[in-house]
C-alpha cells in the first residue's frame, strides 16, 4: 500500500517550498539591485570614458581575439601535459619520501631536498633558469624553449603536489599496511592496492586546487618566448597601445578555469558530506 503523507506533513512541505521560493526571489532581487548600483556607479564615475577606451575597446577585442584564441590553444595543451607529468612526478616523490628503513635514507634526503628547494623557488626564476640558462650552455640536443619552460613548471608543481600526496599517504593508518603485509602483500603491493587509493581520494580537493593554480601559471610560458594567449595579447597591446587584449586574455583564462573550479567545489563538498556522514 502506497504511503500517503498526512495533512500536517503536506503543510510542512508546502511551507518549506514557499520559503525556498521566497529566498530565491529575494536573492535575485538583491543581486539585481546591487548590480545596477555598481553599473551606475562605475559608468558614471569621472574618467570612465578613458577607462572604457583603454581597457574595453570592442574593436581591439575583435581584432586580436583570433590570435589570442590560437595562443590559448597552446596554453591548453601545456596544461594537459604539465598537469599529467606534475601529478606523476609528485606521486613518485611522495612515495620515495615515505620509504622506511635506514637503507633508503639517501633517497628520502634527495626527495626532501627537492621538495624544499622547488617549493621555495619562485616559478619565474625556475623558468628563466630552464628556458634561458640551459640553452646558454650550448649543449647538443637541447630541447626547444617551449619544452624547457614546461619542464620548469612540471618540476616546480611536482614539489607542491608531492607534499599533498605525502599528506594523504601519511593519513592512512599504519595498521592497514601491516594488515596488508600479513595477508601476503609486498610493500609495493600494499601501497598500490591499499594505501594510495585511500590517499588520493582524501587529498583530491587540494590536488584539484593546485591544478587550478597550474592552469593560470602555464601562462608564464610566455616569458620563454612562445606565443601563447598572454604573449599574443602583449603583442596586441604593443601595436595599438590599448590594454583590451589583456582583458580578453584574462577573460578567456577565467572561462577556461571555471569548469575545473566547479569540479573542485563539487569534490570538496562531497568529501565534506562523506566525512560528516562518517562522524
Tab-separated table of N, CA and C in Angstrom, residues 123-262:
chain	number	residue	atom	x	y	z
A	123	UNK	N	58.542	30.454	-9.258
A	123	UNK	CA	58.409	29.775	-10.541
A	123	UNK	C	59.066	30.566	-11.664
A	124	UNK	N	58.991	31.880	-11.602
A	124	UNK	CA	59.558	32.694	-12.677
A	124	UNK	C	61.071	32.514	-12.757
A	125	UNK	N	61.733	32.342	-11.608
A	125	UNK	CA	63.182	32.111	-11.626
A	125	UNK	C	63.496	30.750	-12.230
A	126	UNK	N	62.707	29.747	-11.906
A	126	UNK	CA	62.929	28.406	-12.466
A	126	UNK	C	62.753	28.438	-13.979
A	127	UNK	N	61.754	29.173	-14.449
A	127	UNK	CA	61.542	29.273	-15.903
A	127	UNK	C	62.727	29.968	-16.562
A	128	UNK	N	63.222	31.026	-15.954
A	128	UNK	CA	64.382	31.713	-16.525
A	128	UNK	C	65.600	30.783	-16.572
A	129	UNK	N	65.820	30.024	-15.499
A	129	UNK	CA	66.972	29.129	-15.467
A	129	UNK	C	66.864	28.036	-16.527
A	130	UNK	N	65.664	27.484	-16.679
A	130	UNK	CA	65.479	26.404	-17.647
A	130	UNK	C	65.460	26.928	-19.080
A	131	UNK	N	64.695	27.992	-19.324
A	131	UNK	CA	64.460	28.446	-20.693
A	131	UNK	C	65.627	29.251	-21.258
A	132	UNK	N	66.395	29.920	-20.396
A	132	UNK	CA	67.495	30.733	-20.882
A	132	UNK	C	68.860	30.224	-20.423
A	133	UNK	N	68.924	29.659	-19.227
A	133	UNK	CA	70.203	29.168	-18.729
A	133	UNK	C	70.672	27.914	-19.425
A	134	UNK	N	69.776	26.934	-19.599
A	134	UNK	CA	70.170	25.680	-20.247
A	134	UNK	C	70.563	25.895	-21.702
A	135	UNK	N	69.797	26.635	-22.525
A	135	UNK	CA	70.278	26.890	-23.897
A	135	UNK	C	71.606	27.632	-23.935
A	136	UNK	N	71.892	28.424	-22.902
A	136	UNK	CA	73.160	29.138	-22.874
A	136	UNK	C	74.358	28.233	-22.732
A	137	UNK	N	74.147	26.984	-22.292
A	137	UNK	CA	75.250	26.025	-22.200
A	137	UNK	C	75.684	25.501	-23.562
A	138	UNK	N	74.831	25.682	-24.588
A	138	UNK	CA	75.129	25.265	-25.966
A	138	UNK	C	75.430	23.770	-26.041
A	139	UNK	N	74.615	22.975	-25.381
A	139	UNK	CA	74.765	21.524	-25.419
A	139	UNK	C	74.017	20.950	-26.610
A	140	UNK	N	74.542	19.857	-27.141
A	140	UNK	CA	73.871	19.193	-28.250
A	140	UNK	C	72.577	18.544	-27.763
A	141	UNK	N	71.542	18.649	-28.590
A	141	UNK	CA	70.270	18.024	-28.247
A	141	UNK	C	69.446	18.797	-27.242
A	142	UNK	N	69.742	20.080	-27.027
A	142	UNK	CA	68.962	20.877	-26.091
A	142	UNK	C	67.545	21.050	-26.622
A	143	UNK	N	66.535	20.759	-25.826
A	143	UNK	CA	65.145	20.889	-26.300
A	143	UNK	C	64.774	22.328	-26.594
A	144	UNK	N	63.639	22.485	-27.252
A	144	UNK	CA	63.115	23.808	-27.540
A	144	UNK	C	62.744	24.517	-26.241
A	145	UNK	N	62.764	25.846	-26.263
A	145	UNK	CA	62.467	26.607	-25.050
A	145	UNK	C	61.046	26.351	-24.563
A	146	UNK	N	60.149	25.973	-25.459
A	146	UNK	CA	58.792	25.653	-25.038
A	146	UNK	C	58.796	24.488	-24.061
A	147	UNK	N	59.536	23.444	-24.398
A	147	UNK	CA	59.573	22.271	-23.527
A	147	UNK	C	60.435	22.515	-22.292
A	148	UNK	N	61.430	23.372	-22.416
A	148	UNK	CA	62.206	23.721	-21.232
A	148	UNK	C	61.352	24.514	-20.236
A	149	UNK	N	60.551	25.418	-20.749
A	149	UNK	CA	59.646	26.145	-19.872
A	149	UNK	C	58.609	25.230	-19.246
A	150	UNK	N	58.095	24.283	-20.042
A	150	UNK	CA	57.146	23.316	-19.492
A	150	UNK	C	57.805	22.461	-18.415
A	151	UNK	N	59.069	22.082	-18.621
A	151	UNK	CA	59.783	21.299	-17.611
A	151	UNK	C	59.929	22.079	-16.319
A	152	UNK	N	60.155	23.400	-16.416
A	152	UNK	CA	60.254	24.225	-15.212
A	152	UNK	C	58.941	24.216	-14.438
A	153	UNK	N	57.832	24.315	-15.156
A	153	UNK	CA	56.524	24.282	-14.493
A	153	UNK	C	56.284	22.920	-13.848
A	154	UNK	N	56.683	21.854	-14.538
A	154	UNK	CA	56.439	20.495	-14.041
A	154	UNK	C	57.217	20.246	-12.755
A	155	UNK	N	58.506	20.569	-12.744
A	155	UNK	CA	59.313	20.268	-11.552
A	155	UNK	C	58.903	21.151	-10.376
A	156	UNK	N	58.442	22.369	-10.662
A	156	UNK	CA	58.012	23.242	-9.571
A	156	UNK	C	56.705	22.747	-8.962
A	157	UNK	N	55.737	22.472	-9.788
A	157	UNK	CA	54.454	21.997	-9.260
A	157	UNK	C	54.548	20.564	-8.760
A	158	UNK	N	55.494	19.794	-9.283
A	158	UNK	CA	55.688	18.449	-8.758
A	158	UNK	C	56.057	18.467	-7.288
A	159	UNK	N	56.818	19.488	-6.863
A	159	UNK	CA	57.196	19.599	-5.455
A	159	UNK	C	55.980	19.887	-4.582
A	160	UNK	N	55.113	20.780	-5.032
A	160	UNK	CA	53.898	21.075	-4.260
A	160	UNK	C	52.980	19.854	-4.197
A	161	UNK	N	52.791	19.210	-5.333
A	161	UNK	CA	51.891	18.056	-5.362
A	161	UNK	C	52.459	16.887	-4.569
A	162	UNK	N	53.781	16.786	-4.491
A	162	UNK	CA	54.394	15.718	-3.696
A	162	UNK	C	54.004	15.838	-2.234
A	163	UNK	N	53.988	17.056	-1.716
A	163	UNK	CA	53.605	17.257	-0.318
A	163	UNK	C	52.134	16.940	-0.092
A	164	UNK	N	51.304	17.233	-1.082
A	164	UNK	CA	49.888	16.891	-0.960
A	164	UNK	C	49.707	15.374	-0.931
A	165	UNK	N	50.377	14.686	-1.841
A	165	UNK	CA	50.302	13.227	-1.860
A	165	UNK	C	50.864	12.634	-0.566
A	166	UNK	N	51.963	13.191	-0.077
A	166	UNK	CA	52.564	12.661	1.146
A	166	UNK	C	51.620	12.808	2.332
A	167	UNK	N	50.919	13.944	2.392
A	167	UNK	CA	49.943	14.122	3.470
A	167	UNK	C	48.844	13.072	3.380
A	168	UNK	N	48.418	12.758	2.164
A	168	UNK	CA	47.393	11.727	2.008
A	168	UNK	C	47.898	10.350	2.400
A	169	UNK	N	49.137	10.036	2.030
A	169	UNK	CA	49.700	8.731	2.363
A	169	UNK	C	49.851	8.585	3.874
A	170	UNK	N	50.340	9.621	4.529
A	170	UNK	CA	50.552	9.539	5.971
A	170	UNK	C	49.253	9.592	6.758
A	171	UNK	N	48.147	9.994	6.106
A	171	UNK	CA	46.862	9.992	6.799
A	171	UNK	C	46.263	8.596	6.919
A	172	UNK	N	46.769	7.668	6.112
A	172	UNK	CA	46.306	6.276	6.195
A	172	UNK	C	47.004	5.617	7.378
A	173	UNK	N	46.237	4.994	8.238
A	173	UNK	CA	46.799	4.418	9.459
A	173	UNK	C	47.791	3.307	9.119
A	174	UNK	N	48.938	3.253	9.810
A	174	UNK	CA	49.941	2.208	9.521
A	174	UNK	C	49.415	0.790	9.714
A	175	UNK	N	48.378	0.624	10.516
A	175	UNK	CA	47.842	-0.721	10.726
A	175	UNK	C	47.294	-1.317	9.433
A	176	UNK	N	46.877	-0.477	8.504
A	176	UNK	CA	46.367	-1.004	7.240
A	176	UNK	C	47.498	-1.610	6.412
A	177	UNK	N	48.665	-0.980	6.454
A	177	UNK	CA	49.809	-1.575	5.759
A	177	UNK	C	50.207	-2.880	6.437
A	178	UNK	N	50.190	-2.896	7.763
A	178	UNK	CA	50.536	-4.119	8.491
A	178	UNK	C	49.550	-5.239	8.168
A	179	UNK	N	48.268	-4.892	8.084
A	179	UNK	CA	47.271	-5.906	7.743
A	179	UNK	C	47.476	-6.425	6.330
A	180	UNK	N	47.794	-5.516	5.402
A	180	UNK	CA	48.040	-5.958	4.029
A	180	UNK	C	49.276	-6.844	3.947
A	181	UNK	N	50.319	-6.502	4.691
A	181	UNK	CA	51.527	-7.333	4.679
A	181	UNK	C	51.248	-8.707	5.301
A	182	UNK	N	50.392	-8.736	6.324
A	182	UNK	CA	50.081	-10.027	6.955
A	182	UNK	C	49.289	-10.936	6.027
A	183	UNK	N	48.624	-10.337	5.032
A	183	UNK	CA	47.883	-11.143	4.058
A	183	UNK	C	48.757	-11.611	2.905
A	184	UNK	N	50.032	-11.268	2.945
A	184	UNK	CA	50.960	-11.744	1.929
A	184	UNK	C	51.318	-10.727	0.872
A	185	UNK	N	50.816	-9.508	0.985
A	185	UNK	CA	51.147	-8.483	0.005
A	185	UNK	C	52.518	-7.899	0.315
A	186	UNK	N	53.263	-7.625	-0.731
A	186	UNK	CA	54.533	-6.933	-0.544
A	186	UNK	C	54.272	-5.462	-0.255
A	187	UNK	N	55.337	-4.744	0.123
A	187	UNK	CA	55.155	-3.323	0.420
A	187	UNK	C	54.668	-2.548	-0.809
A	188	UNK	N	55.250	-2.748	-2.001
A	188	UNK	CA	54.708	-2.049	-3.173
A	188	UNK	C	53.253	-2.405	-3.453
A	189	UNK	N	52.887	-3.686	-3.268
A	189	UNK	CA	51.502	-4.076	-3.499
A	189	UNK	C	50.571	-3.438	-2.475
A	190	UNK	N	51.013	-3.361	-1.218
A	190	UNK	CA	50.198	-2.713	-0.191
A	190	UNK	C	50.010	-1.226	-0.495
A	191	UNK	N	51.059	-0.570	-0.969
A	191	UNK	CA	50.945	0.835	-1.326
A	191	UNK	C	49.985	1.013	-2.496
A	192	UNK	N	50.091	0.145	-3.477
A	192	UNK	CA	49.282	0.301	-4.692
A	192	UNK	C	47.809	-0.012	-4.454
A	193	UNK	N	47.523	-1.087	-3.727
A	193	UNK	CA	46.147	-1.558	-3.607
A	193	UNK	C	45.434	-1.083	-2.341
A	194	UNK	N	46.187	-0.666	-1.322
A	194	UNK	CA	45.564	-0.309	-0.047
A	194	UNK	C	45.751	1.173	0.287
A	195	UNK	N	46.974	1.646	0.247
A	195	UNK	CA	47.268	2.992	0.741
A	195	UNK	C	46.938	4.061	-0.292
A	196	UNK	N	47.485	3.936	-1.497
A	196	UNK	CA	47.334	5.010	-2.481
A	196	UNK	C	45.882	5.292	-2.867
A	197	UNK	N	45.020	4.283	-3.064
A	197	UNK	CA	43.615	4.625	-3.374
A	197	UNK	C	42.963	5.493	-2.303
A	198	UNK	N	43.217	5.171	-1.023
A	198	UNK	CA	42.645	5.989	0.042
A	198	UNK	C	43.297	7.364	0.093
A	199	UNK	N	44.620	7.405	-0.093
A	199	UNK	CA	45.334	8.683	-0.011
A	199	UNK	C	44.877	9.647	-1.100
A	200	UNK	N	44.766	9.159	-2.333
A	200	UNK	CA	44.359	10.028	-3.433
A	200	UNK	C	42.938	10.532	-3.225
A	201	UNK	N	42.065	9.668	-2.755
A	201	UNK	CA	40.688	10.096	-2.516
A	201	UNK	C	40.610	11.174	-1.439
A	202	UNK	N	41.432	11.063	-0.413
A	202	UNK	CA	41.381	12.034	0.682
A	202	UNK	C	41.941	13.393	0.292
A	203	UNK	N	42.897	13.421	-0.608
A	203	UNK	CA	43.530	14.695	-0.969
A	203	UNK	C	43.088	15.185	-2.340
A	204	UNK	N	41.983	14.659	-2.850
A	204	UNK	CA	41.508	15.120	-4.164
A	204	UNK	C	41.222	16.612	-4.205
A	205	UNK	N	40.554	17.202	-3.192
A	205	UNK	CA	40.310	18.664	-3.253
A	205	UNK	C	41.585	19.500	-3.355
A	206	UNK	N	42.603	19.295	-2.494
A	206	UNK	CA	43.816	20.113	-2.665
A	206	UNK	C	44.546	19.827	-3.968
A	207	UNK	N	44.483	18.596	-4.465
A	207	UNK	CA	45.101	18.311	-5.758
A	207	UNK	C	44.436	19.106	-6.867
A	208	UNK	N	43.120	19.175	-6.833
A	208	UNK	CA	42.402	19.940	-7.853
A	208	UNK	C	42.674	21.433	-7.707
A	209	UNK	N	42.804	21.910	-6.467
A	209	UNK	CA	43.139	23.324	-6.267
A	209	UNK	C	44.496	23.662	-6.866
A	210	UNK	N	45.465	22.784	-6.675
A	210	UNK	CA	46.783	23.013	-7.270
A	210	UNK	C	46.712	22.961	-8.792
A	211	UNK	N	45.830	22.129	-9.324
A	211	UNK	CA	45.667	22.070	-10.771
A	211	UNK	C	45.073	23.369	-11.306
A	212	UNK	N	44.150	23.968	-10.552
A	212	UNK	CA	43.609	25.273	-10.939
A	212	UNK	C	44.723	26.323	-10.960
A	213	UNK	N	45.576	26.305	-9.933
A	213	UNK	CA	46.705	27.240	-9.915
A	213	UNK	C	47.654	26.984	-11.088
A	214	UNK	N	47.856	25.717	-11.425
A	214	UNK	CA	48.704	25.381	-12.568
A	214	UNK	C	48.112	25.909	-13.861
A	215	UNK	N	46.786	25.854	-13.968
A	215	UNK	CA	46.125	26.349	-15.178
A	215	UNK	C	46.451	27.822	-15.413
A	216	UNK	N	46.570	28.590	-14.347
A	216	UNK	CA	46.930	30.002	-14.503
A	216	UNK	C	48.413	30.168	-14.814
A	217	UNK	N	49.241	29.385	-14.138
A	217	UNK	CA	50.683	29.594	-14.259
A	217	UNK	C	51.263	29.098	-15.578
A	218	UNK	N	50.509	28.304	-16.342
A	218	UNK	CA	51.035	27.928	-17.659
A	218	UNK	C	51.174	29.167	-18.547
A	219	UNK	N	50.477	30.250	-18.173
A	219	UNK	CA	50.633	31.482	-18.930
A	219	UNK	C	52.011	32.089	-18.798
A	220	UNK	N	52.767	31.683	-17.766
A	220	UNK	CA	54.130	32.194	-17.607
A	220	UNK	C	55.077	31.644	-18.663
A	221	UNK	N	54.594	30.672	-19.456
A	221	UNK	CA	55.437	30.141	-20.524
A	221	UNK	C	55.772	31.237	-21.535
A	222	UNK	N	54.968	32.307	-21.554
A	222	UNK	CA	55.233	33.411	-22.473
A	222	UNK	C	56.571	34.080	-22.169
A	223	UNK	N	57.051	33.946	-20.926
A	223	UNK	CA	58.350	34.523	-20.576
A	223	UNK	C	59.485	33.870	-21.355
A	224	UNK	N	59.281	32.614	-21.765
A	224	UNK	CA	60.315	31.904	-22.505
A	224	UNK	C	60.288	32.218	-23.996
A	225	UNK	N	59.237	32.906	-24.466
A	225	UNK	CA	59.190	33.300	-25.865
A	225	UNK	C	58.056	32.746	-26.689
A	226	UNK	N	57.495	31.547	-26.390
A	226	UNK	CA	56.402	31.030	-27.222
A	226	UNK	C	55.199	31.964	-27.214
A	227	UNK	N	54.486	32.011	-28.328
A	227	UNK	CA	53.339	32.902	-28.455
A	227	UNK	C	52.100	32.166	-27.953
A	228	UNK	N	51.833	32.318	-26.680
A	228	UNK	CA	50.602	31.784	-26.109
A	228	UNK	C	49.588	32.925	-26.029
A	229	UNK	N	48.531	32.748	-25.254
A	229	UNK	CA	47.496	33.772	-25.181
A	229	UNK	C	48.047	35.076	-24.596
A	230	UNK	N	48.886	34.975	-23.581
A	230	UNK	CA	49.412	36.188	-22.946
A	230	UNK	C	50.379	36.906	-23.873
A	231	UNK	N	51.244	36.143	-24.551
A	231	UNK	CA	52.178	36.783	-25.478
A	231	UNK	C	51.430	37.419	-26.647
A	232	UNK	N	50.389	36.750	-27.154
A	232	UNK	CA	49.594	37.332	-28.237
A	232	UNK	C	48.919	38.622	-27.780
A	233	UNK	N	48.417	38.630	-26.538
A	233	UNK	CA	47.815	39.854	-26.014
A	233	UNK	C	48.860	40.952	-25.848
A	234	UNK	N	50.054	40.579	-25.421
A	234	UNK	CA	51.118	41.567	-25.263
A	234	UNK	C	51.493	42.193	-26.599
A	235	UNK	N	51.525	41.386	-27.623
A	235	UNK	CA	51.833	41.923	-28.962
A	235	UNK	C	50.752	42.899	-29.400
A	236	UNK	N	49.489	42.554	-29.133
A	236	UNK	CA	48.403	43.458	-29.486
A	236	UNK	C	48.471	44.771	-28.726
A	237	UNK	N	48.803	44.709	-27.458
A	237	UNK	CA	48.931	45.926	-26.657
A	237	UNK	C	50.065	46.801	-27.195
A	238	UNK	N	51.181	46.183	-27.562
A	238	UNK	CA	52.309	46.952	-28.084
A	238	UNK	C	51.988	47.604	-29.420
A	239	UNK	N	51.154	46.976	-30.243
A	239	UNK	CA	50.843	47.521	-31.560
A	239	UNK	C	49.857	48.684	-31.496
A	240	UNK	N	48.841	48.574	-30.637
A	240	UNK	CA	47.778	49.584	-30.614
A	240	UNK	C	47.796	50.467	-29.373
A	241	UNK	N	48.719	50.230	-28.431
A	241	UNK	CA	48.750	51.000	-27.179
A	241	UNK	C	47.395	50.974	-26.486
A	242	UNK	N	46.761	49.798	-26.512
A	242	UNK	CA	45.457	49.593	-25.892
A	242	UNK	C	45.507	48.291	-25.095
A	243	UNK	N	44.962	48.319	-23.872
A	243	UNK	CA	45.091	47.189	-22.970
A	243	UNK	C	43.929	46.200	-23.068
A	244	UNK	N	43.047	46.390	-24.017
A	244	UNK	CA	41.913	45.475	-24.170
A	244	UNK	C	42.351	44.026	-24.442
A	245	UNK	N	43.407	43.773	-25.231
A	245	UNK	CA	43.816	42.373	-25.423
A	245	UNK	C	44.150	41.660	-24.120
A	246	UNK	N	44.710	42.370	-23.140
A	246	UNK	CA	44.965	41.744	-21.843
A	246	UNK	C	43.654	41.332	-21.170
A	247	UNK	N	42.632	42.181	-21.265
A	247	UNK	CA	41.327	41.848	-20.695
A	247	UNK	C	40.739	40.628	-21.385
A	248	UNK	N	40.868	40.580	-22.702
A	248	UNK	CA	40.351	39.426	-23.447
A	248	UNK	C	41.057	38.146	-23.010
A	249	UNK	N	42.379	38.198	-22.911
A	249	UNK	CA	43.122	37.010	-22.474
A	249	UNK	C	42.725	36.611	-21.055
A	250	UNK	N	42.556	37.603	-20.172
A	250	UNK	CA	42.159	37.293	-18.799
A	250	UNK	C	40.801	36.638	-18.731
A	251	UNK	N	39.844	37.142	-19.503
A	251	UNK	CA	38.501	36.547	-19.518
A	251	UNK	C	38.549	35.112	-20.040
A	252	UNK	N	39.348	34.860	-21.062
A	252	UNK	CA	39.459	33.509	-21.595
A	252	UNK	C	40.075	32.553	-20.569
A	253	UNK	N	41.048	33.022	-19.815
A	253	UNK	CA	41.633	32.178	-18.772
A	253	UNK	C	40.611	31.866	-17.676
A	254	UNK	N	39.794	32.864	-17.336
A	254	UNK	CA	38.755	32.621	-16.333
A	254	UNK	C	37.751	31.587	-16.845
A	255	UNK	N	37.327	31.741	-18.091
A	255	UNK	CA	36.387	30.774	-18.668
A	255	UNK	C	36.991	29.374	-18.730
A	256	UNK	N	38.287	29.310	-19.000
A	256	UNK	CA	38.957	28.019	-19.035
A	256	UNK	C	39.014	27.377	-17.659
A	257	UNK	N	39.117	28.208	-16.621
A	257	UNK	CA	39.246	27.673	-15.263
A	257	UNK	C	37.909	27.327	-14.623
A	258	UNK	N	36.824	27.914	-15.091
A	258	UNK	CA	35.529	27.716	-14.434
A	258	UNK	C	35.112	26.252	-14.321
A	259	UNK	N	35.202	25.437	-15.383
A	259	UNK	CA	34.798	24.036	-15.206
A	259	UNK	C	35.615	23.310	-14.144
A	260	UNK	N	36.920	23.538	-14.129
A	260	UNK	CA	37.764	22.874	-13.138
A	260	UNK	C	37.468	23.384	-11.731
A	261	UNK	N	37.182	24.672	-11.596
A	261	UNK	CA	36.809	25.216	-10.291
A	261	UNK	C	35.504	24.595	-9.811
A	262	UNK	N	34.548	24.438	-10.735
A	262	UNK	CA	33.291	23.810	-10.368
A	262	UNK	C	33.472	22.376	-9.905
